Amino acid sequence: MIELAPRELASDWLAGVESTPALVFDPAICQHQWAVLSDALPGVRLYYAVKSNPYHDLLQTMADLHAHFDVASAAEIRMLEQVGVSSSRMIHTHPIKTETEIERAVAAGVTTFVVDNVDELWKLIPYRHQIRVMLRLAFIAPDAPIDLSKKFGAPPQDALSILDVANDSGVRVDGLCFHVGSQAGSASTHATALEWCLDLCEQIKAEGLPEITRIDLGGGFPAHYLNEPVDLMAFCAPIRSVLARVPESIEVMAEPGRVISAPSMALVCRVIGRAKRGDAWWFYLDDGVYGAQSGRLFDGMQYRMTVYTSATDRASCVFAGPTCDSVDELGRFPEFPVLNMNDIVVLHEMGAYTLASATHFNGIAPPQVVTRALPDLTRDVGTHA
Ligand SMILES: Cc1ncc(COP(=O)(O)O)c(C=O)c1O
């Protein structure tokens, strides 16, 4: 969805921004998201997934909330140490890691790791007296556009045999985890996977294998984007109904990323070039798919935009990013105002998997990040393009 607003109202977005492109980070929004998700998942320990956005001020905000953290590498552990987070508040959830990564994470004091196959289990044997492990199982939400169970996760029916091998290896596997896919459309797969894991816990007990004491629901909690605003309390209702079945001996955890980071940042871009090519106007922004908008390619994402312009003429148009690559295209619109140079385009919910994967392709730097309150949008929105 694209909203149009008068060009002069863009000044609120540009306050404190030295140059565009810029991501504006509002700590109050991730505090709010954390509080709402915590209420929606009572008794569930939340680990913020650093991979979704490792911006220093965001990590500091989460650290100040005494959050726990999900990390995927020694570099993420270091970033957390820099904001004063103790390794006792971190879990390492990457199912496939190098021996060096494991060595560094153990040396930093991380004690929880994840495996989804026996070869990964072997790598952990040298540390078996220091660590605990969770077995990742593949459950796929059909309504999640980003599948994270193709690449990772043991088939659930293989769980018992892997746990059997783990038991013989001396590595303590006391947890089950999954990730149903990012930006899930509902929590029904979280709920059915949790139920499946609870049934598996019974079978594990019956087999005389070490008891499961932790079940990790992963991420997948959605952000708004082009959809209706997300009511997290309603979204999590199916999970809450299964939580009632979880025995006290099992701790339930989750690893939210996108739902916390996405709404906390907006991307402020500028029209840096324009050209009429055939019947269409091309507008070149100073950020594109090699910058903060890689989600368009990687995740099939589309972002809510507010365009600040005084343009009135309309034509067919194409938005493109600033690099020399023709894949760096951002959207085509059959009827759109013919923008002027330096018009401002703001993209919303741009905190997740944006800065984290931005490149320096063509020598063009990723957006700078500015920490301050996001302007109130309700005032700006005029017409819809
Ligand atoms: C292991 C793991 N945990 C948590 C997350 C965060 O997921 P989301 O951003 O969908 O909440 C991811 C995302 O890739 C992941 O791979």
XYZ file of C-alpha atoms and ligand atoms in Angstrom:
401
model
C 0.000 0.000 0.000
C 1.271 3.467 -0.857
C 0.090 6.610 0.855
C 0.745 10.094 -0.496
C 1.477 13.080 1.718
C 2.497 16.710 1.095
C 6.266 17.098 0.463
C 6.709 19.646 3.284
C 5.604 17.104 5.912
C 8.730 15.046 5.160
C 10.719 17.453 7.357
C 9.706 15.487 10.465
C 11.324 12.393 9.008
C 14.483 14.278 8.067
C 15.014 15.778 11.546
C 18.267 14.413 12.964
C 19.004 12.547 9.716
C 22.336 13.725 8.289
C 21.782 12.103 4.945
C 19.513 9.576 3.314
C 19.030 6.665 3.166
C 18.443 6.410 6.892
C 16.763 3.915 9.146
C 15.018 5.612 12.046
C 14.944 3.364 15.119
C 12.361 3.949 17.842
C 13.236 2.037 21.052
C 9.730 2.560 22.450
C 8.301 0.391 19.686
C 10.418 -2.649 20.436
C 9.749 -2.196 24.148
C 6.037 -2.178 23.320
C 6.273 -5.247 21.056
C 8.221 -7.146 23.733
C 5.626 -6.299 26.373
C 2.686 -7.268 24.146
C 4.255 -10.583 23.085
C 5.174 -11.351 26.707
C 1.521 -10.812 27.689
C 0.307 -12.905 24.771
C 2.583 -15.815 25.755
C 2.371 -15.963 29.557
C 5.058 -18.096 31.163
C 7.031 -18.379 27.902
C 10.644 -17.172 28.152
C 11.400 -14.985 25.134
C 14.818 -14.950 23.460
C 15.179 -12.042 21.017
C 16.591 -13.393 17.713
C 19.605 -11.127 17.179
C 19.854 -12.128 13.506
C 16.723 -10.140 12.677
C 18.432 -6.893 13.640
C 21.691 -6.575 15.579
C 21.720 -2.733 15.721
C 23.536 -1.652 18.869
C 20.758 0.561 20.276
C 18.170 -2.143 19.669
C 20.287 -4.707 21.527
C 20.821 -2.161 24.300
C 17.060 -1.600 24.514
C 16.456 -5.332 24.818
C 19.310 -5.723 27.308
C 17.768 -2.968 29.448
C 14.538 -5.002 29.448
C 16.559 -7.959 30.846
C 15.635 -9.947 27.753
C 17.193 -13.265 26.786
C 18.779 -13.664 23.364
C 19.006 -16.197 20.546
C 22.361 -16.057 18.729
C 23.689 -17.720 15.586
C 27.401 -16.888 15.781
C 30.314 -15.775 17.943
C 30.024 -12.329 16.340
C 26.467 -11.988 17.683
C 27.680 -13.101 21.124
C 30.296 -10.309 21.038
C 27.678 -7.713 20.085
C 25.614 -8.745 23.091
C 28.636 -8.663 25.389
C 29.185 -5.070 24.258
C 25.775 -4.113 25.627
C 26.431 -5.931 28.895
C 24.487 -9.147 28.300
C 25.831 -12.163 30.159
C 26.226 -15.406 28.211
C 23.850 -17.038 30.697
C 21.069 -15.122 28.913
C 21.988 -16.468 25.459
C 21.205 -19.642 23.545
C 23.015 -20.633 20.351
C 20.362 -21.948 17.967
C 22.201 -22.410 14.684
C 21.682 -26.071 13.753
C 24.880 -26.219 11.636
C 28.069 -24.592 12.918
C 31.819 -24.944 12.538
C 33.972 -26.415 15.294
C 35.536 -22.951 15.705
C 32.115 -21.368 16.219
C 31.262 -23.957 18.869
C 34.620 -23.496 20.601
C 34.156 -19.693 20.694
C 30.589 -19.880 21.959
C 31.536 -22.348 24.705
C 34.534 -20.182 25.636
C 32.171 -17.195 25.926
C 30.049 -19.206 28.361
C 27.078 -20.182 26.180
C 25.710 -23.533 27.360
C 22.689 -24.202 25.113
C 23.147 -25.414 21.535
C 20.884 -26.868 18.845
C 21.358 -29.877 16.565
C 19.131 -31.498 13.970
C 21.288 -34.468 12.951
C 23.851 -36.841 14.412
C 26.880 -35.378 12.605
C 26.247 -32.105 14.423
C 25.922 -34.037 17.667
C 29.435 -35.494 17.230
C 30.859 -31.951 17.098
C 29.458 -31.292 20.569
C 30.885 -34.404 22.277
C 34.071 -32.616 23.467
C 31.881 -30.141 25.380
C 29.286 -32.632 26.669
C 29.999 -31.876 30.329
C 29.487 -28.116 29.865
C 26.464 -27.887 27.584
C 22.810 -28.817 27.028
C 21.328 -29.380 23.605
C 17.933 -28.943 21.946
C 16.862 -31.125 19.012
C 15.343 -29.101 16.182
C 12.396 -30.706 14.427
C 10.881 -29.639 11.105
C 7.306 -28.406 11.300
C 6.218 -26.220 8.384
C 3.452 -23.631 8.625
C 1.655 -23.596 5.253
C 0.752 -19.954 5.885
C 4.345 -18.746 6.462
C 5.930 -17.265 3.319
C 9.464 -17.948 4.588
C 10.108 -21.667 5.003
C 12.768 -22.441 7.608
C 12.190 -26.189 7.764
C 13.461 -27.068 4.289
C 17.040 -26.310 5.183
C 16.896 -27.238 8.882
C 15.082 -29.574 11.229
C 14.970 -33.350 11.603
C 11.809 -35.087 10.418
C 9.710 -35.363 13.618
C 9.378 -39.132 13.138
C 13.212 -39.440 13.409
C 13.316 -37.728 16.805
C 13.385 -40.861 18.960
C 16.227 -42.475 17.011
C 18.347 -39.275 17.170
C 17.662 -38.973 20.913
C 18.721 -42.599 21.307
C 22.058 -41.880 19.606
C 22.462 -38.711 21.704
C 21.911 -40.704 24.865
C 24.697 -43.127 23.895
C 27.015 -40.219 22.981
C 26.766 -38.666 26.442
C 25.552 -35.339 25.003
C 22.635 -34.122 27.126
C 19.670 -33.409 24.851
C 16.994 -31.986 27.125
C 15.088 -29.756 24.722
C 12.989 -29.818 21.571
C 12.701 -26.843 19.248
C 11.288 -25.866 15.875
C 10.751 -22.863 13.621
C 7.503 -23.074 11.654
C 8.615 -20.333 9.219
C 8.902 -16.581 9.422
C 5.933 -14.191 9.154
C 3.432 -16.975 9.867
C -0.183 -16.227 8.949
C -1.472 -17.929 12.084
C -0.118 -19.729 15.153
C -1.917 -22.964 14.370
C 1.331 -24.734 13.370
C 3.092 -23.440 16.517
C 0.235 -24.967 18.511
C 0.136 -28.315 16.712
C 3.945 -28.590 16.837
C 3.887 -27.885 20.579
C 1.233 -30.582 21.031
C 3.306 -32.988 18.942
C 6.348 -32.257 21.124
C 4.341 -32.848 24.311
C 3.245 -36.243 22.989
C 6.848 -36.989 22.051
C 7.900 -36.154 25.630
C 5.601 -38.962 26.820
C 7.177 -41.413 24.366
C 10.658 -40.310 25.450
C 9.736 -41.030 29.052
C 8.272 -44.403 28.099
C 11.511 -45.309 26.254
C 13.529 -44.478 29.369
C 15.454 -41.709 27.553
C 16.518 -38.539 29.441
C 13.541 -36.290 30.078
C 12.812 -33.204 28.001
C 12.749 -30.101 30.152
C 12.483 -27.384 27.470
C 10.393 -26.806 24.359
C 11.269 -23.839 22.164
C 8.538 -22.494 19.850
C 11.052 -20.612 17.656
C 10.019 -17.433 15.836
C 7.498 -16.745 13.095
C 5.418 -14.160 14.990
C 4.379 -11.713 12.273
C 4.761 -8.000 11.624
C 2.110 -5.802 10.021
C 3.560 -4.957 6.535
C 0.705 -4.730 3.993
C -1.683 -6.742 6.147
C -4.050 -5.671 8.873
C -2.262 -4.557 12.079
C -1.381 -7.728 14.009
C -3.291 -8.420 17.221
C -0.630 -10.530 18.951
C -2.951 -11.509 21.785
C -5.419 -13.010 19.279
C -2.601 -14.433 17.142
C -1.129 -16.375 20.090
C -4.484 -17.761 21.326
C -3.943 -21.237 19.752
C -0.562 -21.487 21.512
C -2.051 -20.401 24.853
C -4.634 -23.158 24.652
C -1.852 -25.781 24.379
C 0.321 -24.070 27.025
C -2.329 -25.116 29.536
C -1.325 -28.757 28.847
C 2.422 -28.250 29.439
C 3.601 -29.937 32.666
C 5.510 -27.837 35.195
C 8.666 -29.839 34.525
C 8.877 -28.335 31.011
C 9.899 -24.747 30.362
C 8.509 -23.178 27.178
C 10.649 -20.721 25.255
C 10.347 -18.739 22.002
C 12.775 -16.871 19.726
C 10.919 -13.871 18.261
C 12.831 -11.704 15.811
C 10.754 -9.984 13.146
C 7.802 -9.135 15.415
C 10.103 -7.184 17.734
C 12.446 -5.523 15.246
C 10.315 -4.920 12.118
C 7.987 -2.201 13.453
C 10.773 -0.429 15.341
C 12.448 1.030 12.226
C 11.329 3.059 9.217
C 13.495 3.649 6.158
C 13.771 7.192 4.824
C 14.822 7.335 1.166
C 15.115 10.101 -1.397
C 14.536 10.229 -5.158
C 18.112 10.652 -6.451
C 17.365 10.309 -10.144
C 14.503 9.970 -12.576
C 14.167 9.176 -16.258
C 11.355 8.665 -18.723
C 11.954 5.334 -20.447
C 9.303 4.542 -23.066
C 5.919 5.191 -21.475
C 7.140 4.774 -17.917
C 8.831 7.089 -15.487
C 11.677 5.466 -13.544
C 12.398 6.838 -10.075
C 15.737 5.884 -8.540
C 15.857 5.808 -4.747
C 19.042 5.922 -2.683
C 18.268 2.491 -1.147
C 17.337 -0.750 -2.867
C 17.595 -4.526 -2.712
C 21.335 -4.432 -2.028
C 20.630 -2.095 0.881
C 17.807 -2.429 3.395
C 15.288 -3.874 0.928
C 16.757 -7.324 0.252
C 13.612 -8.818 1.786
C 11.873 -8.061 -1.504
C 14.099 -10.681 -3.132
C 14.905 -13.036 -0.259
C 11.497 -13.158 1.396
C 9.082 -11.901 -1.290
C 8.278 -8.961 1.014
C 6.443 -5.802 0.030
C 6.598 -2.779 2.280
C 4.081 -0.100 3.212
C 5.276 3.235 1.789
C 4.463 6.888 2.357
C 5.559 9.159 -0.497
C 6.073 12.846 0.283
C 5.625 14.831 -2.917
C 3.921 17.863 -4.406
C 3.636 16.145 -7.797
C 0.211 16.084 -9.419
C 0.738 14.638 -12.928
C 0.362 10.883 -13.110
C 1.990 8.232 -15.274
C 3.046 4.620 -15.251
C 6.136 4.324 -13.056
C 8.892 2.034 -11.831
C 10.820 2.383 -8.566
C 14.433 1.216 -8.605
C 17.366 1.125 -6.203
C 20.673 2.952 -6.628
C 22.971 0.167 -7.850
C 23.942 -0.657 -11.439
C 22.214 -4.047 -11.271
C 18.883 -4.340 -13.072
C 17.617 -6.779 -10.444
C 17.575 -3.748 -8.138
C 13.959 -2.902 -8.960
C 11.440 -2.129 -6.217
C 7.986 -2.044 -7.773
C 5.894 -1.014 -10.781
C 2.733 1.063 -10.613
C 0.437 1.742 -13.575
C -0.751 5.151 -12.298
C 1.482 7.118 -9.994
C 2.431 10.762 -9.392
C 5.446 11.800 -11.462
C 7.811 12.393 -8.558
C 10.353 15.185 -8.385
C 14.028 14.939 -7.536
C 14.553 14.831 -3.749
C 11.005 13.726 -3.011
C 11.000 11.548 0.089
C 9.826 7.939 0.268
C 9.372 6.395 3.718
C 9.043 2.618 4.040
C 7.478 1.264 7.224
C 8.190 -1.836 9.358
C 11.763 -1.905 8.030
C 13.574 -3.242 11.117
C 13.713 -6.969 10.381
C 16.211 -8.615 8.027
C 17.015 -5.237 6.456
C 20.050 -3.613 8.075
C 21.166 -7.118 9.070
C 21.720 -8.166 5.462
C 22.496 -4.826 3.760
C 25.616 -4.851 1.560
C 28.189 -2.382 0.239
C 27.564 -3.468 -3.367
C 28.847 -0.846 -5.858
C 30.569 0.817 -2.896
C 27.204 2.154 -1.754
C 26.973 2.089 2.036
C 23.951 0.643 3.884
C 21.598 3.221 5.430
C 22.827 5.094 8.494
C 20.725 4.476 11.608
C 19.300 7.226 13.767
C 17.694 6.524 17.135
C 14.673 8.678 17.927
C 10.890 8.533 18.125
C 9.163 7.799 14.813
C 6.949 10.685 13.664
C 3.208 10.308 14.025
C 2.000 9.037 10.677
C -1.704 9.566 11.157
C -1.266 13.283 10.441
C 0.593 12.760 7.158
C -1.563 10.354 5.321
C -3.445 12.058 2.557
C -4.519 9.994 -0.424
C -3.702 6.475 -1.511
C -1.729 6.071 -4.701
C 16.692 -20.347 14.732
C 15.882 -19.127 14.518
N 15.242 -18.587 15.577
C 14.508 -17.464 15.457
C 14.398 -16.809 14.235
C 13.573 -15.571 14.175
O 12.450 -15.781 13.416
P 11.369 -14.640 13.181
O 12.096 -13.443 12.731
O 10.435 -15.215 12.178
O 10.693 -14.405 14.492
C 15.028 -17.350 13.097
C 14.910 -16.713 11.807
O 15.530 -17.057 10.820
C 15.794 -18.540 13.241
O 16.435 -19.084 12.206
